[in-house]
mmCIF file with all atom_site columns, C-alpha atoms in Angstrom:
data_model
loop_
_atom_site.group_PDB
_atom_site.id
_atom_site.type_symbol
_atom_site.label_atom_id
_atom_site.label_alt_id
_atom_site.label_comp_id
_atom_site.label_asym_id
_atom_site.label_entity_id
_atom_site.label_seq_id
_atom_site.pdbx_PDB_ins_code
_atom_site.Cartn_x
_atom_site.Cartn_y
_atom_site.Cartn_z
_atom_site.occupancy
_atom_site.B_iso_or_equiv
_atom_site.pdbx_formal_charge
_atom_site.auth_seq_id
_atom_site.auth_comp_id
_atom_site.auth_asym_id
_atom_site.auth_atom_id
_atom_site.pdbx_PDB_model_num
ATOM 1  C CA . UNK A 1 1  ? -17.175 27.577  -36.970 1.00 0.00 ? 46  UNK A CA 1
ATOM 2  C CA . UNK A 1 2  ? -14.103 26.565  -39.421 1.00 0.00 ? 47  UNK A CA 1
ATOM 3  C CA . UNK A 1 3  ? -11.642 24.455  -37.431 1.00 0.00 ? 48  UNK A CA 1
ATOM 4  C CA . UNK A 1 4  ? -13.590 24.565  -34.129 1.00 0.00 ? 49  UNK A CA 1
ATOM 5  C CA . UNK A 1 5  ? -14.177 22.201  -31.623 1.00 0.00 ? 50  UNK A CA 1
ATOM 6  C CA . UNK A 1 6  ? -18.094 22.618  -32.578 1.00 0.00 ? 51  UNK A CA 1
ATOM 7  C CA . UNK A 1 7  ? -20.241 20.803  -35.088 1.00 0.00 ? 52  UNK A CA 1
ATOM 8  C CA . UNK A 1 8  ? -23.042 22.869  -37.248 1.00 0.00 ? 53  UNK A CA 1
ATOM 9  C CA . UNK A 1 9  ? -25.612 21.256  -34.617 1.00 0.00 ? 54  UNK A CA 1
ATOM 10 C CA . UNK A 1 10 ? -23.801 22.799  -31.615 1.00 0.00 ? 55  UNK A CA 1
ATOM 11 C CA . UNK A 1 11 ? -22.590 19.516  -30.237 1.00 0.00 ? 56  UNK A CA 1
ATOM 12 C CA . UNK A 1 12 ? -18.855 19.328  -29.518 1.00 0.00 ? 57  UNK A CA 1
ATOM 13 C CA . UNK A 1 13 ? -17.021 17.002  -30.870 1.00 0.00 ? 58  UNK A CA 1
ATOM 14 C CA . UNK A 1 14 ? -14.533 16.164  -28.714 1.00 0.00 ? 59  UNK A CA 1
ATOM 15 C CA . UNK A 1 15 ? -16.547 15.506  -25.980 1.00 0.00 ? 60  UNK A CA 1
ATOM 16 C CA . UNK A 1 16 ? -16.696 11.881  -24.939 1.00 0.00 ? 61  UNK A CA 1
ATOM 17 C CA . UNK A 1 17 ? -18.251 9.725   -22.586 1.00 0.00 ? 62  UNK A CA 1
ATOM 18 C CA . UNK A 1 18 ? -15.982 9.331   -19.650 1.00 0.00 ? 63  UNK A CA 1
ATOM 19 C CA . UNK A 1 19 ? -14.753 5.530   -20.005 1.00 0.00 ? 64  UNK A CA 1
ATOM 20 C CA . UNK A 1 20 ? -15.888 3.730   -16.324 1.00 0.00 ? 65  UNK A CA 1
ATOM 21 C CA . UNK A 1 21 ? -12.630 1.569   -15.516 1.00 0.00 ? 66  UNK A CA 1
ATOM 22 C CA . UNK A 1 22 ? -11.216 -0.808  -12.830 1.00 0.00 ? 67  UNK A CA 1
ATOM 23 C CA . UNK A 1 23 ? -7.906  -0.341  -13.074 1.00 0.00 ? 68  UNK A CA 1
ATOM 24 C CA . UNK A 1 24 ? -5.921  0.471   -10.317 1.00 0.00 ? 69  UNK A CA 1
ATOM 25 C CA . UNK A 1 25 ? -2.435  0.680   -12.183 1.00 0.00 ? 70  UNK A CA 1
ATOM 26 C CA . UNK A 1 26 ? -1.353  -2.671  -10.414 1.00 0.00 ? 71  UNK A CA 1
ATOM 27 C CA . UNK A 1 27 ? -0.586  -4.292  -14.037 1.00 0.00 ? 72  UNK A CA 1
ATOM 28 C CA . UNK A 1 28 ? 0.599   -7.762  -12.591 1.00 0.00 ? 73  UNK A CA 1
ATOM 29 C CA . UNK A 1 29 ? -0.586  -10.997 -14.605 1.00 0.00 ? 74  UNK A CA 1
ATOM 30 C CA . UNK A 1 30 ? -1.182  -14.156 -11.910 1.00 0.00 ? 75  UNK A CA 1
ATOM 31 C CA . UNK A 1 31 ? 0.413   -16.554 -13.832 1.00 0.00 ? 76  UNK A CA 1
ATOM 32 C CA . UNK A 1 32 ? -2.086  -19.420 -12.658 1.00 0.00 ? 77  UNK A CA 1
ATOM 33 C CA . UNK A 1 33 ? -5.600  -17.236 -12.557 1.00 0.00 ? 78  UNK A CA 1
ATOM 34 C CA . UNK A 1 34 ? -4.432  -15.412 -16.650 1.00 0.00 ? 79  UNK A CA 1
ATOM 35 C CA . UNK A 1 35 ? -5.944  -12.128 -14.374 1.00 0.00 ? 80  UNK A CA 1
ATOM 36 C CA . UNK A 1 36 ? -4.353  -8.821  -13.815 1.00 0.00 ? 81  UNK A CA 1
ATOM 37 C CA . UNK A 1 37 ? -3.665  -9.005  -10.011 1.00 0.00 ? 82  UNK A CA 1
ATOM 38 C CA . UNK A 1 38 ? -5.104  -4.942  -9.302  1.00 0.00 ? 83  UNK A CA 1
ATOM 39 C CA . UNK A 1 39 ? -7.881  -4.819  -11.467 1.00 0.00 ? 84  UNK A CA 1
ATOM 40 C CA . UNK A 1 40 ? -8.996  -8.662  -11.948 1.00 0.00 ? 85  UNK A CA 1
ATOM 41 C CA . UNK A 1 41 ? -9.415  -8.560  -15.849 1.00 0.00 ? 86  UNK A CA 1
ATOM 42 C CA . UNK A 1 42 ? -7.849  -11.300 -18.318 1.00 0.00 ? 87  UNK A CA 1
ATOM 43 C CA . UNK A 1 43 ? -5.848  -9.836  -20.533 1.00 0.00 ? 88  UNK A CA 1
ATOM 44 C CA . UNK A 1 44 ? -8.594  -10.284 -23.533 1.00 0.00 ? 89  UNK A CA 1
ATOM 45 C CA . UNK A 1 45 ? -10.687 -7.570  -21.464 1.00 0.00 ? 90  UNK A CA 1
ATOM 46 C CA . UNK A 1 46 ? -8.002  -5.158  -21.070 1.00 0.00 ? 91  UNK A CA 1
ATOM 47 C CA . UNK A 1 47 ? -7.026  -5.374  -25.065 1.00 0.00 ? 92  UNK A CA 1
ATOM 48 C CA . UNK A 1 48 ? -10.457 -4.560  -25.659 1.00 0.00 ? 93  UNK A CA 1
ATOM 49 C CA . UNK A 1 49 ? -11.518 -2.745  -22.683 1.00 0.00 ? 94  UNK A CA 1
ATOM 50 C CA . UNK A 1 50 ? -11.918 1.023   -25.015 1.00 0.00 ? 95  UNK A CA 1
ATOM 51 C CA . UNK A 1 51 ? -14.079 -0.792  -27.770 1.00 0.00 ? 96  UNK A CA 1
ATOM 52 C CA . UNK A 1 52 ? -16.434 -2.322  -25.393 1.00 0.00 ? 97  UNK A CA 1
ATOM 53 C CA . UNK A 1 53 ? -19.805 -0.907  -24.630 1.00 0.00 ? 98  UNK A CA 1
ATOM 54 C CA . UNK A 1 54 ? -20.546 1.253   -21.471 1.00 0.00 ? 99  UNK A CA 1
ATOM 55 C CA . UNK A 1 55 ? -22.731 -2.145  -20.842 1.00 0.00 ? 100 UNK A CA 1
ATOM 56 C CA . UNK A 1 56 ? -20.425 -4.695  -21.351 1.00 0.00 ? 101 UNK A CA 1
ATOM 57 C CA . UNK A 1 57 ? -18.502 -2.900  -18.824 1.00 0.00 ? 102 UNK A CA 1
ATOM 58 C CA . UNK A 1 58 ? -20.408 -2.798  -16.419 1.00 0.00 ? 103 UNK A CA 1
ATOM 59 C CA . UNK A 1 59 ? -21.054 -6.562  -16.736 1.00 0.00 ? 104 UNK A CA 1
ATOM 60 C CA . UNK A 1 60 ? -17.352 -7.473  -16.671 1.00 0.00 ? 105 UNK A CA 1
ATOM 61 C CA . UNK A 1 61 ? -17.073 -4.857  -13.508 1.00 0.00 ? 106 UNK A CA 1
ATOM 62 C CA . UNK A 1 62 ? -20.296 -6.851  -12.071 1.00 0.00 ? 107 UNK A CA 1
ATOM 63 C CA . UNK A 1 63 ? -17.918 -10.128 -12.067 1.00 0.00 ? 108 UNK A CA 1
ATOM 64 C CA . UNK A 1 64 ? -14.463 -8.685  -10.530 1.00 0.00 ? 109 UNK A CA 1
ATOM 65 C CA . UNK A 1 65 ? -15.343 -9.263  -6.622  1.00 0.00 ? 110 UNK A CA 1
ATOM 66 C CA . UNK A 1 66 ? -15.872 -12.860 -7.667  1.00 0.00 ? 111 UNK A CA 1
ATOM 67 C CA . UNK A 1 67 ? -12.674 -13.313 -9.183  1.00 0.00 ? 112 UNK A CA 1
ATOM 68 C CA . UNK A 1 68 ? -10.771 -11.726 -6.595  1.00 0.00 ? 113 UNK A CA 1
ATOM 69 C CA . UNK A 1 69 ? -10.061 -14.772 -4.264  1.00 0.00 ? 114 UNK A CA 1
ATOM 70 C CA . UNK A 1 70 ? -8.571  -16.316 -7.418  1.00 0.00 ? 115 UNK A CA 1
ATOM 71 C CA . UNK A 1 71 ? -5.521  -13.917 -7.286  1.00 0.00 ? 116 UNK A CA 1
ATOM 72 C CA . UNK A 1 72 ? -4.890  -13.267 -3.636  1.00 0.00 ? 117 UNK A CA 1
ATOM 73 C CA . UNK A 1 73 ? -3.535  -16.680 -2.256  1.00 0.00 ? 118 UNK A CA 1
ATOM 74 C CA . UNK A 1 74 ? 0.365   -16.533 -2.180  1.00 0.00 ? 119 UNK A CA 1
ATOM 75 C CA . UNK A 1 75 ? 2.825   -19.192 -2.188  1.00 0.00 ? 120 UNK A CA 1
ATOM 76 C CA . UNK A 1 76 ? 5.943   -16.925 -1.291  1.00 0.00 ? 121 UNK A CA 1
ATOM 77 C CA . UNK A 1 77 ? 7.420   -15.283 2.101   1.00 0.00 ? 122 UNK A CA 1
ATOM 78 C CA . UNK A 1 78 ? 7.553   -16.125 5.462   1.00 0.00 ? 123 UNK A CA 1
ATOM 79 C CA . UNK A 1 79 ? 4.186   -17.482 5.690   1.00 0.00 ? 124 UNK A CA 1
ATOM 80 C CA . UNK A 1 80 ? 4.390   -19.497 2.539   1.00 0.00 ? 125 UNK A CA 1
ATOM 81 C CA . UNK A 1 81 ? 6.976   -20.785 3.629   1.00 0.00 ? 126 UNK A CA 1
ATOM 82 C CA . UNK A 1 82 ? 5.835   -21.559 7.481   1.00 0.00 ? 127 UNK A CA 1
ATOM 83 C CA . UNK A 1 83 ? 2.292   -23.290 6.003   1.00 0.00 ? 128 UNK A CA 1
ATOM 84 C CA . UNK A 1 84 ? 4.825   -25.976 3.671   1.00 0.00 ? 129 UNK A CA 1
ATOM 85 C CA . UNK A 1 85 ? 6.685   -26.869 6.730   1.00 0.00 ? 130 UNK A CA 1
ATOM 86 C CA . UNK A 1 86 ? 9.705   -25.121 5.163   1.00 0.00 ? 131 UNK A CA 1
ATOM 87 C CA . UNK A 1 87 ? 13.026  -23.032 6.837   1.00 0.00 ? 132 UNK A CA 1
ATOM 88 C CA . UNK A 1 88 ? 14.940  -19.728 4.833   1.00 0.00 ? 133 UNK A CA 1
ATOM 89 C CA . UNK A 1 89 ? 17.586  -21.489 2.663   1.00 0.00 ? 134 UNK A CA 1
ATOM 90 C CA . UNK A 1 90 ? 15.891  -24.798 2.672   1.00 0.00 ? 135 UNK A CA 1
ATOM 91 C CA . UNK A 1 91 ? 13.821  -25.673 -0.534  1.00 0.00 ? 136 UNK A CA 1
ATOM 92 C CA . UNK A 1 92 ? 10.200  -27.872 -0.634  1.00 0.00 ? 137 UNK A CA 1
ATOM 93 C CA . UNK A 1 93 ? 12.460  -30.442 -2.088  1.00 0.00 ? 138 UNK A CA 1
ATOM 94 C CA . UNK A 1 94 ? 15.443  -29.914 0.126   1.00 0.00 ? 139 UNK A CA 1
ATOM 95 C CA . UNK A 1 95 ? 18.650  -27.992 0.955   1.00 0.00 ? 140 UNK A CA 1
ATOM 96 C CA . UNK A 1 96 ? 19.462  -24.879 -1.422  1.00 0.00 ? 141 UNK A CA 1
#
């Protein structure tokens, strides 16, 4: 078929493998962890997240639930705030 989606051999192809991914569209860097806070990659895996192997993948995917208590302490709000001893308007190092 001239021009069609179809090779000689009857495969198609267009047809690709569908790509397994964590992202959950949260694209937040933790500036102390280097990981995106909604999926839990560094950077250096996202770049090269659609050259990697279905394998390699699955072996970055295999260490995200580890990684996850590395993004989700907070320093800011209220309870930030209450655990440093500190008041609204009042700094860690004194009076705004």
């Amino acid at each position: 078929m001239a021009g069609g989606a179809d090779d000689p051999r009857g495969r198609n192809v267009w047809r690709r493998e569908a790509v397994s991914s964590p992202c959950v569209n949260i694209c937040v860097m933790h500036p102390e962890a280097r990981l995106c806070t909604g999926c839990l990659r560094t950077g250096e895996e996202i770049a090269a997240w659609s050259r990697l192997t279905e394998e390699e993948r699955l072996a970055i995917m295999a260490q995200l639930p580890a990684r996850g208590p590395l993004v989700s302490s907070r320093r800011g709000g209220r309870k930030g705030r209450l655990a440093r001893g500190t008041r609204p308007g009042k700094t860690d190092q004194g009076e705004t």
